[in-house]
mmCIF file of C-alpha atoms and ligand atoms in Angstrom:
data_model
loop_
_atom_site.group_PDB
_atom_site.id
_atom_site.type_symbol
_atom_site.label_atom_id
_atom_site.label_comp_id
_atom_site.label_asym_id
_atom_site.label_seq_id
_atom_site.Cartn_x
_atom_site.Cartn_y
_atom_site.Cartn_z
ATOM 1 C CA MET A 1 52.942 -18.828 -65.808
ATOM 2 C CA ILE A 2 52.084 -15.605 -64.047
ATOM 3 C CA GLY A 3 49.228 -15.983 -61.549
ATOM 4 C CA ARG A 4 46.225 -13.655 -61.402
ATOM 5 C CA ARG A 5 47.237 -12.188 -58.074
ATOM 6 C CA GLU A 6 50.762 -11.505 -59.291
ATOM 7 C CA PHE A 7 49.424 -10.035 -62.525
ATOM 8 C CA LEU A 8 47.171 -7.649 -60.592
ATOM 9 C CA ARG A 9 50.008 -6.700 -58.277
ATOM 10 C CA ASN A 10 52.374 -6.038 -61.198
ATOM 11 C CA SER A 11 49.798 -3.955 -63.055
ATOM 12 C CA LEU A 12 49.135 -1.962 -59.925
ATOM 13 C CA LEU A 13 52.832 -1.328 -59.343
ATOM 14 C CA ALA A 14 53.377 -0.409 -62.981
ATOM 15 C CA GLY A 15 50.486 2.036 -62.716
ATOM 16 C CA VAL A 16 51.854 3.672 -59.590
ATOM 17 C CA GLY A 17 55.319 3.808 -61.177
ATOM 18 C CA ALA A 18 53.933 5.558 -64.236
ATOM 19 C CA ILE A 19 52.087 8.112 -62.101
ATOM 20 C CA ILE A 20 55.167 8.870 -60.029
ATOM 21 C CA ALA A 21 57.377 9.037 -63.105
ATOM 22 C CA LYS A 22 54.971 11.542 -64.672
ATOM 23 C CA LYS A 23 54.747 13.663 -61.569
ATOM 24 C CA PHE A 24 58.531 13.881 -61.327
ATOM 25 C CA LYS A 25 59.356 14.722 -64.935
ATOM 26 C CA PRO A 26 62.757 16.445 -64.820
ATOM 27 C CA LEU A 27 62.066 20.146 -64.821
ATOM 28 C CA TRP A 28 64.055 21.349 -61.806
ATOM 29 C CA PRO A 29 66.854 23.923 -61.839
ATOM 30 C CA SER A 30 69.382 21.523 -60.308
ATOM 31 C CA GLU A 31 68.917 19.249 -63.292
ATOM 32 C CA VAL A 32 69.818 21.806 -65.901
ATOM 33 C CA ALA A 33 73.549 21.263 -65.424
ATOM 34 C CA PHE A 34 73.065 17.561 -65.949
ATOM 35 C CA ALA A 35 70.697 17.715 -68.878
ATOM 36 C CA LYS A 36 73.482 17.496 -71.444
ATOM 37 C CA SER A 37 74.809 14.228 -70.110
ATOM 38 C CA SER A 38 71.358 12.697 -69.916
ATOM 39 C CA LYS A 39 71.034 12.522 -73.713
ATOM 40 C CA GLN A 40 73.237 9.450 -74.165
ATOM 41 C CA VAL A 41 74.614 6.546 -72.280
ATOM 42 C CA SER A 42 78.031 7.279 -70.811
ATOM 43 C CA ARG A 43 80.127 4.406 -69.440
ATOM 44 C CA PRO A 44 82.194 3.783 -67.475
ATOM 45 C CA VAL A 45 81.409 6.203 -64.666
ATOM 46 C CA LEU A 46 83.049 6.344 -61.243
ATOM 47 C CA ILE A 47 81.836 8.687 -58.535
ATOM 48 C CA SER A 48 83.308 8.977 -55.030
ATOM 49 C CA THR A 49 82.833 11.253 -52.058
ATOM 50 C CA TRP A 50 85.343 13.866 -50.890
ATOM 51 C CA ARG A 51 88.934 14.525 -51.912
ATOM 52 C CA GLN A 52 90.095 10.950 -51.345
ATOM 53 C CA GLY A 53 87.687 10.088 -54.147
ATOM 54 C CA ILE A 54 90.201 11.352 -56.704
ATOM 55 C CA ALA A 55 92.702 8.574 -55.945
ATOM 56 C CA ALA A 56 89.878 6.067 -55.547
ATOM 57 C CA ASN A 57 88.512 6.895 -59.009
ATOM 58 C CA GLU A 58 91.979 6.675 -60.545
ATOM 59 C CA MET A 59 92.441 3.232 -59.077
ATOM 60 C CA GLY A 60 88.907 2.242 -60.077
ATOM 61 C CA PHE A 61 89.556 3.282 -63.661
ATOM 62 C CA LYS A 62 92.803 1.324 -63.726
ATOM 63 C CA VAL A 63 90.964 -1.758 -62.485
ATOM 64 C CA LEU A 64 88.288 -1.372 -65.158
ATOM 65 C CA SER A 65 90.924 -0.849 -67.862
ATOM 66 C CA GLU A 66 92.571 -4.085 -66.826
ATOM 67 C CA GLY A 67 89.330 -6.004 -67.233
ATOM 68 C CA GLY A 68 87.931 -5.752 -63.704
ATOM 69 C CA THR A 69 84.226 -5.325 -63.029
ATOM 70 C CA ALA A 70 82.448 -2.431 -61.321
ATOM 71 C CA LEU A 71 82.673 -4.466 -58.110
ATOM 72 C CA ASP A 72 86.465 -4.823 -58.350
ATOM 73 C CA ALA A 73 86.706 -1.113 -59.137
ATOM 74 C CA VAL A 74 84.868 0.020 -56.003
ATOM 75 C CA GLU A 75 86.641 -2.427 -53.706
ATOM 76 C CA LEU A 76 90.137 -1.534 -54.867
ATOM 77 C CA GLY A 77 89.183 2.102 -55.301
ATOM 78 C CA VAL A 78 88.155 2.703 -51.686
ATOM 79 C CA ARG A 79 91.101 0.677 -50.422
ATOM 80 C CA THR A 80 93.348 3.557 -51.503
ATOM 81 C CA ALA A 81 91.682 5.630 -48.756
ATOM 82 C CA GLU A 82 91.760 2.783 -46.221
ATOM 83 C CA ASP A 83 95.505 2.382 -46.746
ATOM 84 C CA ASP A 84 96.342 6.091 -46.582
ATOM 85 C CA PRO A 85 97.026 7.258 -42.996
ATOM 86 C CA LYS A 86 96.582 10.870 -44.102
ATOM 87 C CA VAL A 87 92.891 10.165 -44.696
ATOM 88 C CA MET A 88 91.831 10.405 -41.066
ATOM 89 C CA SER A 89 88.214 9.384 -41.557
ATOM 90 C CA VAL A 90 88.753 6.003 -43.209
ATOM 91 C CA GLY A 91 90.783 2.867 -42.480
ATOM 92 C CA TYR A 92 94.294 2.924 -41.044
ATOM 93 C CA GLY A 93 94.913 6.286 -39.360
ATOM 94 C CA GLY A 94 91.205 7.019 -38.836
ATOM 95 C CA LEU A 95 90.298 9.114 -35.781
ATOM 96 C CA PRO A 96 89.322 7.034 -32.763
ATOM 97 C CA ASP A 97 86.246 6.971 -30.538
ATOM 98 C CA GLU A 98 85.989 8.709 -27.174
ATOM 99 C CA CYS A 99 88.056 5.943 -25.535
ATOM 100 C CA GLY A 100 90.880 6.174 -28.070
ATOM 101 C CA HIS A 101 89.918 3.046 -30.023
ATOM 102 C CA VAL A 102 89.676 3.102 -33.814
ATOM 103 C CA SER A 103 86.764 1.088 -35.144
ATOM 104 C CA LEU A 104 85.989 0.671 -38.830
ATOM 105 C CA ASP A 105 82.765 0.033 -40.751
ATOM 106 C CA ALA A 106 82.341 -0.910 -44.419
ATOM 107 C CA CYS A 107 79.996 -2.471 -46.922
ATOM 108 C CA ILE A 108 79.919 -3.484 -50.556
ATOM 109 C CA MET A 109 77.102 -4.402 -52.958
ATOM 110 C CA ASP A 110 76.879 -5.593 -56.554
ATOM 111 C CA TRP A 111 74.322 -5.450 -59.368
ATOM 112 C CA ASN A 112 72.710 -8.742 -58.322
ATOM 113 C CA PHE A 113 71.717 -7.727 -54.764
ATOM 114 C CA ASN A 114 74.742 -9.516 -53.343
ATOM 115 C CA ALA A 115 75.894 -7.559 -50.326
ATOM 116 C CA GLY A 116 78.430 -7.840 -47.521
ATOM 117 C CA ALA A 117 79.146 -5.631 -44.529
ATOM 118 C CA VAL A 118 81.263 -5.426 -41.401
ATOM 119 C CA ALA A 119 81.162 -3.035 -38.473
ATOM 120 C CA PHE A 120 83.198 -2.270 -35.377
ATOM 121 C CA VAL A 121 86.306 -3.818 -36.876
ATOM 122 C CA GLN A 122 89.309 -2.963 -34.707
ATOM 123 C CA LYS A 123 92.163 -5.048 -36.080
ATOM 124 C CA CYS A 124 92.013 -4.961 -39.847
ATOM 125 C CA LYS A 125 92.748 -1.996 -42.086
ATOM 126 C CA ASN A 126 90.728 -3.110 -45.115
ATOM 127 C CA PRO A 127 87.184 -3.708 -43.902
ATOM 128 C CA VAL A 128 85.808 -3.312 -47.434
ATOM 129 C CA SER A 129 87.646 -6.455 -48.512
ATOM 130 C CA VAL A 130 86.427 -8.282 -45.421
ATOM 131 C CA ALA A 131 82.902 -7.178 -46.387
ATOM 132 C CA ARG A 132 83.455 -8.633 -49.858
ATOM 133 C CA LYS A 133 84.513 -11.932 -48.298
ATOM 134 C CA VAL A 134 81.339 -11.913 -46.177
ATOM 135 C CA MET A 135 79.384 -11.377 -49.384
ATOM 136 C CA GLU A 136 81.141 -14.018 -51.465
ATOM 137 C CA LEU A 137 82.052 -16.712 -48.986
ATOM 138 C CA THR A 138 79.273 -16.769 -46.384
ATOM 139 C CA LYS A 139 75.495 -16.880 -46.372
ATOM 140 C CA HIS A 140 75.409 -13.771 -44.192
ATOM 141 C CA VAL A 141 75.337 -10.085 -45.017
ATOM 142 C CA PHE A 142 76.578 -8.360 -41.873
ATOM 143 C CA ILE A 143 79.197 -9.376 -39.282
ATOM 144 C CA VAL A 144 80.207 -7.060 -36.439
ATOM 145 C CA GLY A 145 82.729 -6.568 -33.654
ATOM 146 C CA GLU A 146 84.881 -9.352 -32.375
ATOM 147 C CA GLY A 147 83.240 -11.738 -34.830
ATOM 148 C CA ALA A 148 84.222 -9.521 -37.757
ATOM 149 C CA ASP A 149 87.849 -9.332 -36.570
ATOM 150 C CA ARG A 150 87.879 -13.069 -36.079
ATOM 151 C CA PHE A 151 86.445 -13.637 -39.548
ATOM 152 C CA ALA A 152 89.018 -11.247 -41.058
ATOM 153 C CA LYS A 153 91.836 -13.142 -39.382
ATOM 154 C CA LEU A 154 90.443 -16.420 -40.630
ATOM 155 C CA MET A 155 90.395 -14.963 -44.137
ATOM 156 C CA GLY A 156 94.091 -14.166 -43.863
ATOM 157 C CA PHE A 157 93.953 -10.410 -43.267
ATOM 158 C CA PRO A 158 96.891 -9.318 -41.084
ATOM 159 C CA GLU A 159 96.109 -7.880 -37.637
ATOM 160 C CA VAL A 160 97.022 -4.201 -37.523
ATOM 161 C CA ASP A 161 97.071 -1.507 -34.838
ATOM 162 C CA LEU A 162 94.866 1.086 -36.534
ATOM 163 C CA LEU A 163 95.743 4.024 -34.273
ATOM 164 C CA THR A 164 98.517 6.154 -35.762
ATOM 165 C CA ASP A 165 100.590 8.648 -33.730
ATOM 166 C CA GLU A 166 98.864 11.542 -35.474
ATOM 167 C CA ALA A 167 95.361 10.216 -34.712
ATOM 168 C CA ARG A 168 96.367 9.604 -31.095
ATOM 169 C CA LYS A 169 97.683 13.157 -30.834
ATOM 170 C CA ARG A 170 94.383 14.536 -32.166
ATOM 171 C CA TRP A 171 92.453 12.394 -29.688
ATOM 172 C CA LEU A 172 94.571 13.630 -26.761
ATOM 173 C CA GLU A 173 93.975 17.244 -27.861
ATOM 174 C CA TRP A 174 90.240 16.604 -28.050
ATOM 175 C CA LYS A 175 90.271 15.035 -24.589
ATOM 176 C CA ARG A 176 92.188 17.964 -23.142
ATOM 177 C CA LYS A 177 89.618 20.404 -24.515
ATOM 178 C CA ALA A 178 86.519 18.317 -23.765
ATOM 179 C CA SER A 179 84.325 19.739 -21.023
ATOM 180 C CA PRO A 180 82.229 17.738 -18.589
ATOM 181 C CA ASN A 181 79.234 19.600 -20.033
ATOM 182 C CA ASP A 182 79.787 18.222 -23.531
ATOM 183 C CA ASN A 183 77.088 15.907 -24.684
ATOM 184 C CA TRP A 184 77.067 13.274 -27.366
ATOM 185 C CA LEU A 185 74.376 14.980 -29.323
ATOM 186 C CA SER A 186 76.538 17.260 -31.382
ATOM 187 C CA PRO A 187 78.132 15.492 -34.290
ATOM 188 C CA GLU A 188 81.810 15.967 -35.038
ATOM 189 C CA GLU A 189 83.207 17.984 -37.887
ATOM 190 C CA ASN A 190 84.906 14.847 -39.188
ATOM 191 C CA HIS A 191 82.592 13.291 -41.745
ATOM 192 C CA ASP A 192 84.677 12.290 -44.717
ATOM 193 C CA THR A 193 83.634 8.730 -45.316
ATOM 194 C CA ILE A 194 84.370 7.446 -48.765
ATOM 195 C CA ALA A 195 81.376 6.147 -50.670
ATOM 196 C CA MET A 196 82.165 5.026 -54.212
ATOM 197 C CA LEU A 197 79.882 3.938 -57.042
ATOM 198 C CA ALA A 198 80.919 2.442 -60.358
ATOM 199 C CA LEU A 199 79.130 1.709 -63.593
ATOM 200 C CA ASP A 200 81.267 -0.331 -65.937
ATOM 201 C CA LYS A 201 81.218 -0.503 -69.745
ATOM 202 C CA GLU A 202 78.908 -3.515 -69.669
ATOM 203 C CA GLY A 203 76.355 -1.661 -67.542
ATOM 204 C CA ARG A 204 77.106 -3.446 -64.260
ATOM 205 C CA VAL A 205 76.752 -1.173 -61.276
ATOM 206 C CA ALA A 206 78.321 -1.600 -57.813
ATOM 207 C CA GLY A 207 79.123 0.398 -54.701
ATOM 208 C CA ALA A 208 81.304 0.377 -51.596
ATOM 209 C CA VAL A 209 81.502 2.512 -48.464
ATOM 210 C CA THR A 210 84.203 2.508 -45.814
ATOM 211 C CA THR A 211 84.765 4.708 -42.763
ATOM 212 C CA SER A 212 86.170 5.093 -39.276
ATOM 213 C CA GLY A 213 82.865 6.803 -38.445
ATOM 214 C CA LEU A 214 82.401 10.028 -36.533
ATOM 215 C CA ALA A 215 85.440 11.043 -34.504
ATOM 216 C CA TRP A 216 85.136 10.713 -30.697
ATOM 217 C CA LYS A 217 81.936 8.682 -31.042
ATOM 218 C CA ILE A 218 80.678 6.587 -28.124
ATOM 219 C CA HIS A 219 82.585 3.301 -28.032
ATOM 220 C CA GLY A 220 80.539 0.817 -30.056
ATOM 221 C CA ARG A 221 78.624 3.375 -32.135
ATOM 222 C CA VAL A 222 77.982 2.412 -35.739
ATOM 223 C CA GLY A 223 76.705 4.891 -38.319
ATOM 224 C CA ASP A 224 75.016 4.534 -41.671
ATOM 225 C CA SER A 225 78.082 3.565 -43.708
ATOM 226 C CA PRO A 226 78.005 -0.247 -43.348
ATOM 227 C CA ILE A 227 74.214 -0.480 -43.379
ATOM 228 C CA ILE A 228 72.801 -1.684 -46.678
ATOM 229 C CA GLY A 229 69.974 0.697 -47.573
ATOM 230 C CA ALA A 230 71.330 3.540 -45.433
ATOM 231 C CA GLY A 231 74.969 4.197 -46.413
ATOM 232 C CA LEU A 232 74.759 2.304 -49.696
ATOM 233 C CA TYR A 233 72.250 0.699 -51.997
ATOM 234 C CA VAL A 234 72.616 -0.852 -55.431
ATOM 235 C CA ASP A 235 69.972 -2.191 -57.764
ATOM 236 C CA GLY A 236 71.299 -3.635 -61.008
ATOM 237 C CA GLU A 237 68.168 -2.563 -62.898
ATOM 238 C CA VAL A 238 68.224 1.008 -61.661
ATOM 239 C CA GLY A 239 71.554 2.308 -60.337
ATOM 240 C CA ALA A 240 73.301 2.985 -57.053
ATOM 241 C CA ALA A 241 73.536 5.543 -54.265
ATOM 242 C CA GLY A 242 75.840 6.179 -51.326
ATOM 243 C CA SER A 243 76.069 8.679 -48.500
ATOM 244 C CA THR A 244 78.367 10.575 -46.193
ATOM 245 C CA GLY A 245 77.733 12.828 -43.217
ATOM 246 C CA VAL A 246 75.912 12.341 -39.947
ATOM 247 C CA GLY A 247 74.998 8.683 -40.196
ATOM 248 C CA GLU A 248 72.152 8.802 -37.708
ATOM 249 C CA ALA A 249 70.229 11.140 -40.026
ATOM 250 C CA VAL A 250 70.747 8.781 -42.961
ATOM 251 C CA ILE A 251 69.727 5.681 -40.994
ATOM 252 C CA ARG A 252 66.466 7.362 -39.960
ATOM 253 C CA THR A 253 65.514 7.813 -43.612
ATOM 254 C CA CYS A 254 67.045 4.689 -45.238
ATOM 255 C CA GLY A 255 68.729 7.349 -47.363
ATOM 256 C CA SER A 256 70.531 5.426 -50.116
ATOM 257 C CA PHE A 257 67.607 3.079 -50.613
ATOM 258 C CA LEU A 258 65.333 6.068 -50.985
ATOM 259 C CA VAL A 259 67.582 7.634 -53.635
ATOM 260 C CA VAL A 260 67.483 4.388 -55.643
ATOM 261 C CA GLU A 261 63.703 4.119 -55.254
ATOM 262 C CA TYR A 262 63.247 7.658 -56.546
ATOM 263 C CA MET A 263 65.412 6.746 -59.547
ATOM 264 C CA ARG A 264 63.367 3.594 -60.091
ATOM 265 C CA ASN A 265 60.298 5.794 -60.294
ATOM 266 C CA GLY A 266 61.794 7.814 -63.106
ATOM 267 C CA MET A 267 63.757 10.555 -61.407
ATOM 268 C CA HIS A 268 67.090 11.746 -62.686
ATOM 269 C CA PRO A 269 69.798 10.910 -60.084
ATOM 270 C CA GLN A 270 70.284 14.610 -59.329
ATOM 271 C CA LYS A 271 66.609 15.059 -58.522
ATOM 272 C CA ALA A 272 66.629 11.798 -56.564
ATOM 273 C CA VAL A 273 69.413 12.985 -54.227
ATOM 274 C CA GLU A 274 67.700 16.350 -53.832
ATOM 275 C CA GLU A 275 64.366 14.787 -52.886
ATOM 276 C CA THR A 276 66.105 12.439 -50.460
ATOM 277 C CA LEU A 277 67.886 15.356 -48.789
ATOM 278 C CA LYS A 278 64.520 17.085 -48.402
ATOM 279 C CA ARG A 279 63.326 13.993 -46.561
ATOM 280 C CA VAL A 280 66.485 13.922 -44.437
ATOM 281 C CA LEU A 281 65.882 17.575 -43.552
ATOM 282 C CA LYS A 282 62.251 17.003 -42.661
ATOM 283 C CA VAL A 283 62.920 13.964 -40.496
ATOM 284 C CA ASN A 284 66.004 15.374 -38.750
ATOM 285 C CA LYS A 285 64.997 19.039 -38.545
ATOM 286 C CA LYS A 286 65.271 19.368 -34.783
ATOM 287 C CA TRP A 287 68.944 18.326 -34.886
ATOM 288 C CA ILE A 288 69.844 20.093 -38.118
ATOM 289 C CA ASP A 289 68.399 23.462 -37.020
ATOM 290 C CA LYS A 290 70.535 23.418 -33.899
ATOM 291 C CA ASP A 291 73.823 22.660 -35.608
ATOM 292 C CA PRO A 292 75.259 24.707 -38.478
ATOM 293 C CA ASN A 293 77.846 21.977 -39.170
ATOM 294 C CA PHE A 294 75.307 19.186 -39.541
ATOM 295 C CA GLN A 295 76.086 17.749 -42.967
ATOM 296 C CA VAL A 296 74.610 14.899 -44.980
ATOM 297 C CA ALA A 297 75.366 14.259 -48.641
ATOM 298 C CA PHE A 298 74.518 11.706 -51.312
ATOM 299 C CA ILE A 299 75.986 10.570 -54.599
ATOM 300 C CA ALA A 300 74.101 8.521 -57.177
ATOM 301 C CA VAL A 301 74.445 7.030 -60.634
ATOM 302 C CA ASN A 302 71.910 5.391 -62.934
ATOM 303 C CA LEU A 303 72.466 2.847 -65.689
ATOM 304 C CA LYS A 304 72.739 5.536 -68.350
ATOM 305 C CA GLY A 305 75.685 6.981 -66.495
ATOM 306 C CA GLU A 306 73.788 10.057 -65.322
ATOM 307 C CA ILE A 307 74.902 11.147 -61.899
ATOM 308 C CA GLY A 308 73.618 13.025 -58.890
ATOM 309 C CA ALA A 309 75.523 14.672 -56.030
ATOM 310 C CA MET A 310 74.290 17.055 -53.374
ATOM 311 C CA GLY A 311 74.957 18.120 -49.807
ATOM 312 C CA LEU A 312 72.456 19.284 -47.271
ATOM 313 C CA ARG A 313 74.778 22.225 -46.642
ATOM 314 C CA LYS A 314 77.467 23.927 -48.683
ATOM 315 C CA GLY A 315 80.878 22.248 -48.754
ATOM 316 C CA PHE A 316 80.259 18.763 -50.066
ATOM 317 C CA GLN A 317 82.769 17.777 -52.753
ATOM 318 C CA TYR A 318 83.100 14.681 -54.858
ATOM 319 C CA ALA A 319 85.261 13.129 -57.542
ATOM 320 C CA LEU A 320 83.717 12.156 -60.853
ATOM 321 C CA TYR A 321 85.359 10.026 -63.508
ATOM 322 C CA LYS A 322 83.302 10.365 -66.654
ATOM 323 C CA ASP A 323 83.969 10.740 -70.379
ATOM 324 C CA GLY A 324 87.668 10.066 -69.819
ATOM 325 C CA LYS A 325 88.164 12.806 -67.183
ATOM 326 C CA ASN A 326 88.611 12.543 -63.420
ATOM 327 C CA GLN A 327 87.357 15.787 -61.889
ATOM 328 C CA PHE A 328 87.019 17.088 -58.352
ATOM 329 C CA LEU A 329 83.754 19.013 -58.099
ATOM 330 C CA ASP A 330 81.678 21.119 -55.725
ATOM 331 C CA ALA A 331 78.208 19.697 -55.252
ATOM 332 C CA PRO A 332 75.137 21.929 -54.953
ATOM 333 C CA ASN A 333 73.486 22.202 -51.554
ATOM 334 C CA LEU A 334 69.896 22.081 -50.346
ATOM 335 C CA ILE A 335 69.968 24.731 -47.607
HETATM 336 N N1 LIG B 1 78.512 8.595 -42.316
HETATM 337 C C1 LIG B 1 79.605 8.324 -41.410
HETATM 338 C C2 LIG B 1 79.077 7.868 -40.087
HETATM 339 O O1 LIG B 1 78.069 8.370 -39.639
HETATM 340 C C3 LIG B 1 80.461 9.490 -41.196
HETATM 341 C C4 LIG B 1 81.083 10.060 -42.419
HETATM 342 O O2 LIG B 1 80.444 10.254 -43.436
HETATM 343 O O3 LIG B 1 82.286 10.312 -42.362
HETATM 344 O O4 LIG B 1 79.719 7.068 -39.463
#
């Protein structure tokens, strides 16, 4: 039976939810383009960041067609980017840190708040699958560094040298051009993490994020991508959100969690990503103003299959599989 205190708390929360939902009724210009799709439920939906999202969505759709769940779709979807050495911001072939070491971060989450994450992985090319093992086979959520590599090995993942000749060449060029006056405050142009969200036919929602992080980062740096709540968040009753861009800015705002909370309070996913980017801008203004390349972007999906995608600045692109079509699209921008 529900206790009095719990009843009062629930009524209070419901009241606040209703007020917020009312205040944020969808009337914004950025929603107009999405209004059509909001009329009915559309499933399945797959949404992934950047160009590598096209292949990820294709794989995700194949997995769903063969009876896989949203969770299988995102894991196997993002692995296409991890395995592709031409994608130099994810997995094998990713650009290294300032010392020439490639380190990978990833996380995965399902519709039941099950989550797994790994960071600073240096010997395994599929950190997203290691993250899934953390989620399914341990009582932990997050394993990092040497421990994550050790765990991966124990799980049977082969040890791999992640640094390709091409990535090494790019690192050497960067080193040659680096000046002693460079600081670590300016983020790199390389921010093409893959974040992928899936909503399957049954209404199960899941997400995965995997990255080699910012190029030439300080050895040991971890961004938002493997952090549940920052780079990814999934709530089976609401939807999911994921991010790409300068991870520090997303960590400061718990970005993906915030997107999902806005959706919980009644916002359309497009409005939710827009409001979250406004928060990111407010909180990180002193860094953003100084750097014209400072980019942060979010994708989101709710249980109806409505989606949101937006970049802080122009240039963010994403792949959307919806209504039987896999499209590569330009997202709107906030500033
Ligand atoms: N968000 C990633 C990080 O900060 C970078 C990216 O999106 O590529 O590590």
